[in-house]
Coordinates of C-alpha atoms and ligand atoms in Angstrom, one line a residue:
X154 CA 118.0 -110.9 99.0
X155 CA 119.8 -112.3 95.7
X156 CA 121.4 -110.1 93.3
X157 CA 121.7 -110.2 89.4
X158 CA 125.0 -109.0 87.9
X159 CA 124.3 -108.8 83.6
X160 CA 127.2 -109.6 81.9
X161 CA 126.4 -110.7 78.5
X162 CA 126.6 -107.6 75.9
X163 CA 129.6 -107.6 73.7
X164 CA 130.4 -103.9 74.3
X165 CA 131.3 -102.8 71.0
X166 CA 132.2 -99.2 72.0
X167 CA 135.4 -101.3 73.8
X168 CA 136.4 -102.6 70.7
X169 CA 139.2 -103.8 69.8
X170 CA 139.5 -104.8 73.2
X171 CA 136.4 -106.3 73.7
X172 CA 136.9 -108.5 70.6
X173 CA 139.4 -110.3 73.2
X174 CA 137.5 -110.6 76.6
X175 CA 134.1 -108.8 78.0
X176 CA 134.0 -104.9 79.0
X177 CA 133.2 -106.2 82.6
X178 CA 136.8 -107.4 83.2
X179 CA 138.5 -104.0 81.7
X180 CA 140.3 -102.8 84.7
X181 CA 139.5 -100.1 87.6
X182 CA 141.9 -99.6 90.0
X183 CA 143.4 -103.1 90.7
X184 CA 139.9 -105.2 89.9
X185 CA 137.7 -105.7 86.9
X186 CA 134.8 -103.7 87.2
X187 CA 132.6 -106.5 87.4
X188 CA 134.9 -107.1 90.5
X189 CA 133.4 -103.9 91.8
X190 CA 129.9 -104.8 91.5
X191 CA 130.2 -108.2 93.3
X192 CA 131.8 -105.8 96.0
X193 CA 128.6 -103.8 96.2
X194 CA 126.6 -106.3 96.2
X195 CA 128.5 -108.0 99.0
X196 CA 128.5 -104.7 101.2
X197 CA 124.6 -104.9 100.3
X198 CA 124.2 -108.3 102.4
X199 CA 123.7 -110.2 99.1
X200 CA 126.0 -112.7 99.0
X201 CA 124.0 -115.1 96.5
X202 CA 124.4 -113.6 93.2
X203 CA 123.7 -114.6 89.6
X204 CA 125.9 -114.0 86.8
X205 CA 124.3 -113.5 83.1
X206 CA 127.2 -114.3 80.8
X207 CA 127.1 -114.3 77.1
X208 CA 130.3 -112.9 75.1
X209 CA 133.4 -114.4 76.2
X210 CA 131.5 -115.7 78.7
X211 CA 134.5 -118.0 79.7
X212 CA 137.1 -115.2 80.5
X213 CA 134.2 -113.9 83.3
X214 CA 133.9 -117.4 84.8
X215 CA 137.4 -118.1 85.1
X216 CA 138.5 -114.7 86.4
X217 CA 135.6 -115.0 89.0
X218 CA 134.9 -119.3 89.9
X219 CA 133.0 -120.0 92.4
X220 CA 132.8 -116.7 94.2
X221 CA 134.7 -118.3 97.0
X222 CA 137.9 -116.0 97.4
X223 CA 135.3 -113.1 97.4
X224 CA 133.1 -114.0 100.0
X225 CA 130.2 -114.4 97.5
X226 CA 128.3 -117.3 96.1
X227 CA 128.2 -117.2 92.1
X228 CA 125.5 -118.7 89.6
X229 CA 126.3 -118.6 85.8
X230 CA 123.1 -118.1 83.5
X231 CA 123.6 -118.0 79.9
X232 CA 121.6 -115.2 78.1
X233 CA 121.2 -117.7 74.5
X234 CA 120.2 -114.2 72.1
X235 CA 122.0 -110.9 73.2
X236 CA 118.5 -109.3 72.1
X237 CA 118.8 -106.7 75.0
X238 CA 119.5 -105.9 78.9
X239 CA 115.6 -106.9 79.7
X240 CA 116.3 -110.5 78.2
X241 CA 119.1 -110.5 80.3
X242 CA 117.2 -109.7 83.4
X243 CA 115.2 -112.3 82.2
X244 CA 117.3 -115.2 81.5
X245 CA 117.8 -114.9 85.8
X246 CA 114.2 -115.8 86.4
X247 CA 114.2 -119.5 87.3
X248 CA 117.2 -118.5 90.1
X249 CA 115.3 -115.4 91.5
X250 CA 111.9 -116.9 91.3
X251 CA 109.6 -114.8 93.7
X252 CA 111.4 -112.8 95.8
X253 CA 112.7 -109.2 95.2
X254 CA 116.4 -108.8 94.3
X255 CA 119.2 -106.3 93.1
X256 CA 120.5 -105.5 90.1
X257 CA 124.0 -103.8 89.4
X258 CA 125.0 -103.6 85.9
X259 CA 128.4 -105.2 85.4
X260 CA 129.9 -102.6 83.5
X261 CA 129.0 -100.4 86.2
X262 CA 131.7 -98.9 88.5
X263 CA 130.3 -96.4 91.6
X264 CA 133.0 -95.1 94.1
X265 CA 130.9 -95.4 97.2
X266 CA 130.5 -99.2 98.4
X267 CA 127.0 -98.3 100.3
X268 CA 125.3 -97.0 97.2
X269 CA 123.3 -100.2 96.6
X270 CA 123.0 -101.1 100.4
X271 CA 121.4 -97.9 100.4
X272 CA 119.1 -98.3 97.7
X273 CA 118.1 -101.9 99.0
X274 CA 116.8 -99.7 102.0
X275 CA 114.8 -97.4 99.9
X276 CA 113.3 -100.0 98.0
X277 CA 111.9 -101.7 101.1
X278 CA 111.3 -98.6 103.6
X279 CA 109.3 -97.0 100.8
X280 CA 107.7 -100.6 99.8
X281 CA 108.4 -100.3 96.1
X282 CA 108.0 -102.9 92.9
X283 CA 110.9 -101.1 91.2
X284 CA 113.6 -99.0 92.4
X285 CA 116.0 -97.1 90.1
X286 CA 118.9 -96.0 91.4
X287 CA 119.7 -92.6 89.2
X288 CA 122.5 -90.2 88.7
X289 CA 122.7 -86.4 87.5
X290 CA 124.8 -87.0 84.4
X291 CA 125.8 -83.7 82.0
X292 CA 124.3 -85.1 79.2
X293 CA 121.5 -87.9 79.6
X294 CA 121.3 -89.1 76.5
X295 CA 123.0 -91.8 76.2
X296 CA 121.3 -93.5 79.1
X297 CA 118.0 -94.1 80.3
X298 CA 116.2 -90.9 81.8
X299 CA 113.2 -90.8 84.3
X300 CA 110.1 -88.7 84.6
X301 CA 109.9 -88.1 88.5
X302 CA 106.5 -87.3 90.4
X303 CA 106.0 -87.3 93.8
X304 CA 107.2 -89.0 96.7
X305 CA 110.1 -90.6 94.6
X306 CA 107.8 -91.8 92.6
X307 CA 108.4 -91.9 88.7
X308 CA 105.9 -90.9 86.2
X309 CA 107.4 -92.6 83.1
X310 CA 110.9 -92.9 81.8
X311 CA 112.0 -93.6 78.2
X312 CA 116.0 -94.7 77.2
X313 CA 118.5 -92.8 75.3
X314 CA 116.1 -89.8 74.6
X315 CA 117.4 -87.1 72.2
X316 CA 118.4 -84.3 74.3
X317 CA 115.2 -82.3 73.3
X318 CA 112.9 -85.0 74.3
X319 CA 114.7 -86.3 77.6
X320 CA 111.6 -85.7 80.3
X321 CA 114.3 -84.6 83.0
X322 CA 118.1 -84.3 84.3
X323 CA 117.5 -87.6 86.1
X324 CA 119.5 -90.8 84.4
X325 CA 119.0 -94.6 85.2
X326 CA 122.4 -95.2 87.0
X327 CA 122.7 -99.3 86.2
X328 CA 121.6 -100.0 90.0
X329 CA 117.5 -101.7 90.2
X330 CA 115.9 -103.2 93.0
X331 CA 113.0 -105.5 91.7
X332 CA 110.2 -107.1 92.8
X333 CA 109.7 -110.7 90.6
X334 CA 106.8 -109.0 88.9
X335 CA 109.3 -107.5 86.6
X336 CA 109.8 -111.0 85.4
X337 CA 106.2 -110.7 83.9
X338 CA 106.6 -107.0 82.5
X339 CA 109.7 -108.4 80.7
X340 CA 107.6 -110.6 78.5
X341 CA 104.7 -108.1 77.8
X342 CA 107.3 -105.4 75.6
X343 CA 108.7 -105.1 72.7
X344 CA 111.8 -104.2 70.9
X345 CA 112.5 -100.6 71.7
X346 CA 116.0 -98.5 71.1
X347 CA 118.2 -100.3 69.3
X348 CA 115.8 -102.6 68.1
X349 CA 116.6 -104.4 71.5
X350 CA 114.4 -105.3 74.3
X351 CA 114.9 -102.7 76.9
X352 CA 115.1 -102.8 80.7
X353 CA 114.0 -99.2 81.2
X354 CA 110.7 -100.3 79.0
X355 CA 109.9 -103.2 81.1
X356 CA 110.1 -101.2 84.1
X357 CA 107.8 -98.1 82.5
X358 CA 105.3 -101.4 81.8
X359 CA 105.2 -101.9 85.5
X360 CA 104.6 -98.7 86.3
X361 CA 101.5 -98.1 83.3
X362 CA 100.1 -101.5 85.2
X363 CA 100.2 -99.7 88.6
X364 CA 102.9 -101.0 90.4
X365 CA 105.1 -98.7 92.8
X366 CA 107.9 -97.5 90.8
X367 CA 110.5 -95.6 92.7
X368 CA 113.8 -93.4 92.1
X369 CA 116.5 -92.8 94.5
X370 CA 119.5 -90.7 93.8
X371 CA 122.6 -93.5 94.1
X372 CA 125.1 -92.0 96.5
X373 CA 128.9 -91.3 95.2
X374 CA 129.6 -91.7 91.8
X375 CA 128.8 -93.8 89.1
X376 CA 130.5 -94.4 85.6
X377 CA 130.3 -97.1 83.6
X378 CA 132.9 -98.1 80.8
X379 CA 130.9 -98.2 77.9
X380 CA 133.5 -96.1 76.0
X381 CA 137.4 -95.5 76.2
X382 CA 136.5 -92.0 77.6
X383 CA 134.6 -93.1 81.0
X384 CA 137.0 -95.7 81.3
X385 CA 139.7 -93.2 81.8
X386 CA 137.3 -91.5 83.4
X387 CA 136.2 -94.2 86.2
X388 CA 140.1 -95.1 86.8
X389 CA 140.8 -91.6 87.7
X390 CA 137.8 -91.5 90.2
X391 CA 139.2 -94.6 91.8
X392 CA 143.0 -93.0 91.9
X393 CA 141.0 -89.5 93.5
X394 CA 139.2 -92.1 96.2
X395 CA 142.7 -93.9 97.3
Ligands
G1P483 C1 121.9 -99.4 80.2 C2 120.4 -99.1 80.4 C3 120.3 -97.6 80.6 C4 121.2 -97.1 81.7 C5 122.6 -97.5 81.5 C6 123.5 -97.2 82.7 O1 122.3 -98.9 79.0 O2 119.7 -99.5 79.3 O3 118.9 -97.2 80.9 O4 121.1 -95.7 81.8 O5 122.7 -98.9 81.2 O6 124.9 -97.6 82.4 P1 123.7 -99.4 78.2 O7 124.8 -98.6 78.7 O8 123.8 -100.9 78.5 O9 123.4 -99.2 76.7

């Protein structure tokens, strides 16, 4: 399986710091978090992994190279129009072609190096289209929340609801395992929050079309460091783990 690490968004919550590099090289522990991801991927099995640059894209490519000195192999894609995490997901396409592969957010940092090893499992065991690895956040919000039906299967999911309208307590942790169909569902949506084109609404598209759309709890924990708070936050789960 290949993996798909997005790494494009400018991260204006970071600012001023992410005026100078990308939010995936602000540091956790002793590594950029986007350091952490190619970890988890690596403990995964997947060792071919896709990078989807954009801002700064340079400072990512020359803090990571090759991949060599980590064990991985790294592809650069450039996402041309930051118009969204789906276009992102997208702009990996010709490199994935048809075979399923993992997703990790590169902003993402989750203390517990089998969490996308097991959701890899999940996806396949349970022969999914879509998996979502989710979290139990206190306020869901600001992510994207799921609908869950049986059997781990989801029943829709919408991103950053109001807290009145959020279907559940279950959020959209930054860790997918897709099927290439996703590829196709990508192309059928529109702009959603933000006016950008969303992930979570590609993957709801699958699901309306029938496709096996799955949720599994991601084990440890996961922050990611959208803000100055759960940066703070995600160093002092890393110091708590050491
Ligand atoms: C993205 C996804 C969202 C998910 C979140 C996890 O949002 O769109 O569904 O819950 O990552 O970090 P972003 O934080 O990029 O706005």
């Amino acid at each position: 399986m290949k993996g798909v690490i997005p790494a494009a968004g400018k991260g204006t919550r970071m600012e001023p710091f992410t005026n100078a590099y990308p939010k995936e090289l602000l540091p956790v522990g002793e590594k950029a978090v986007i350091h952490h991801a190619i970890e988890d991927m690596k403990e995964a099995g997947i060792t071919d992994i896709c990078i989807v640059v954009g801002w700064k894209q340079h400072a990512i490519i020359d803090y990571l190279g090759s991949g060599e000195q980590y064990g991985v192999q790294l592809t650069y894609v450039v996402q041309d129009e930051r118009d969204g995490l789906a276009g992102a997901v997208k702009s990996a396409e010709h490199y994935i072609k048809d075979e399923p592969f993992a997703v990790v957010l590169g902003d993402n940092y989750v203390d517990d190096k089998e969490a996308m090893k097991d959701l890899v499992d999940f996806h396949i065991d349970n022969q999914m289209d879509a998996t979502i690895g989710t979290f139990r956040p206190e306020d869901v919000s600001s992510y994207g929340v799921i609908d869950p039906g049986d059997e781990n299967l989801v029943e829709g999911m919408v991103e950053k609801p109001d807290p009145e309208d959020a279907p559940s307590d279950i959020a959209i942790s930054g860790m997918y395992v897709f099927n290439p169909e996703i590829f196709d569902a990508i192309e059928k949506i529109g702009k959603g929050k933000g006016g950008e084109y969303q992930l979570t609404d590609a993957i709801d598209e699958m699901r309306k079309e029938g496709k096996r759309v799955g949720y599994s709890d991601i084990t440890g924990t996961r922050i990611d460091v959208g803000t100055p708070e759960r940066l703070r936050k995600a160093n002092r789960q890393m110091d708590l783990r050491e």
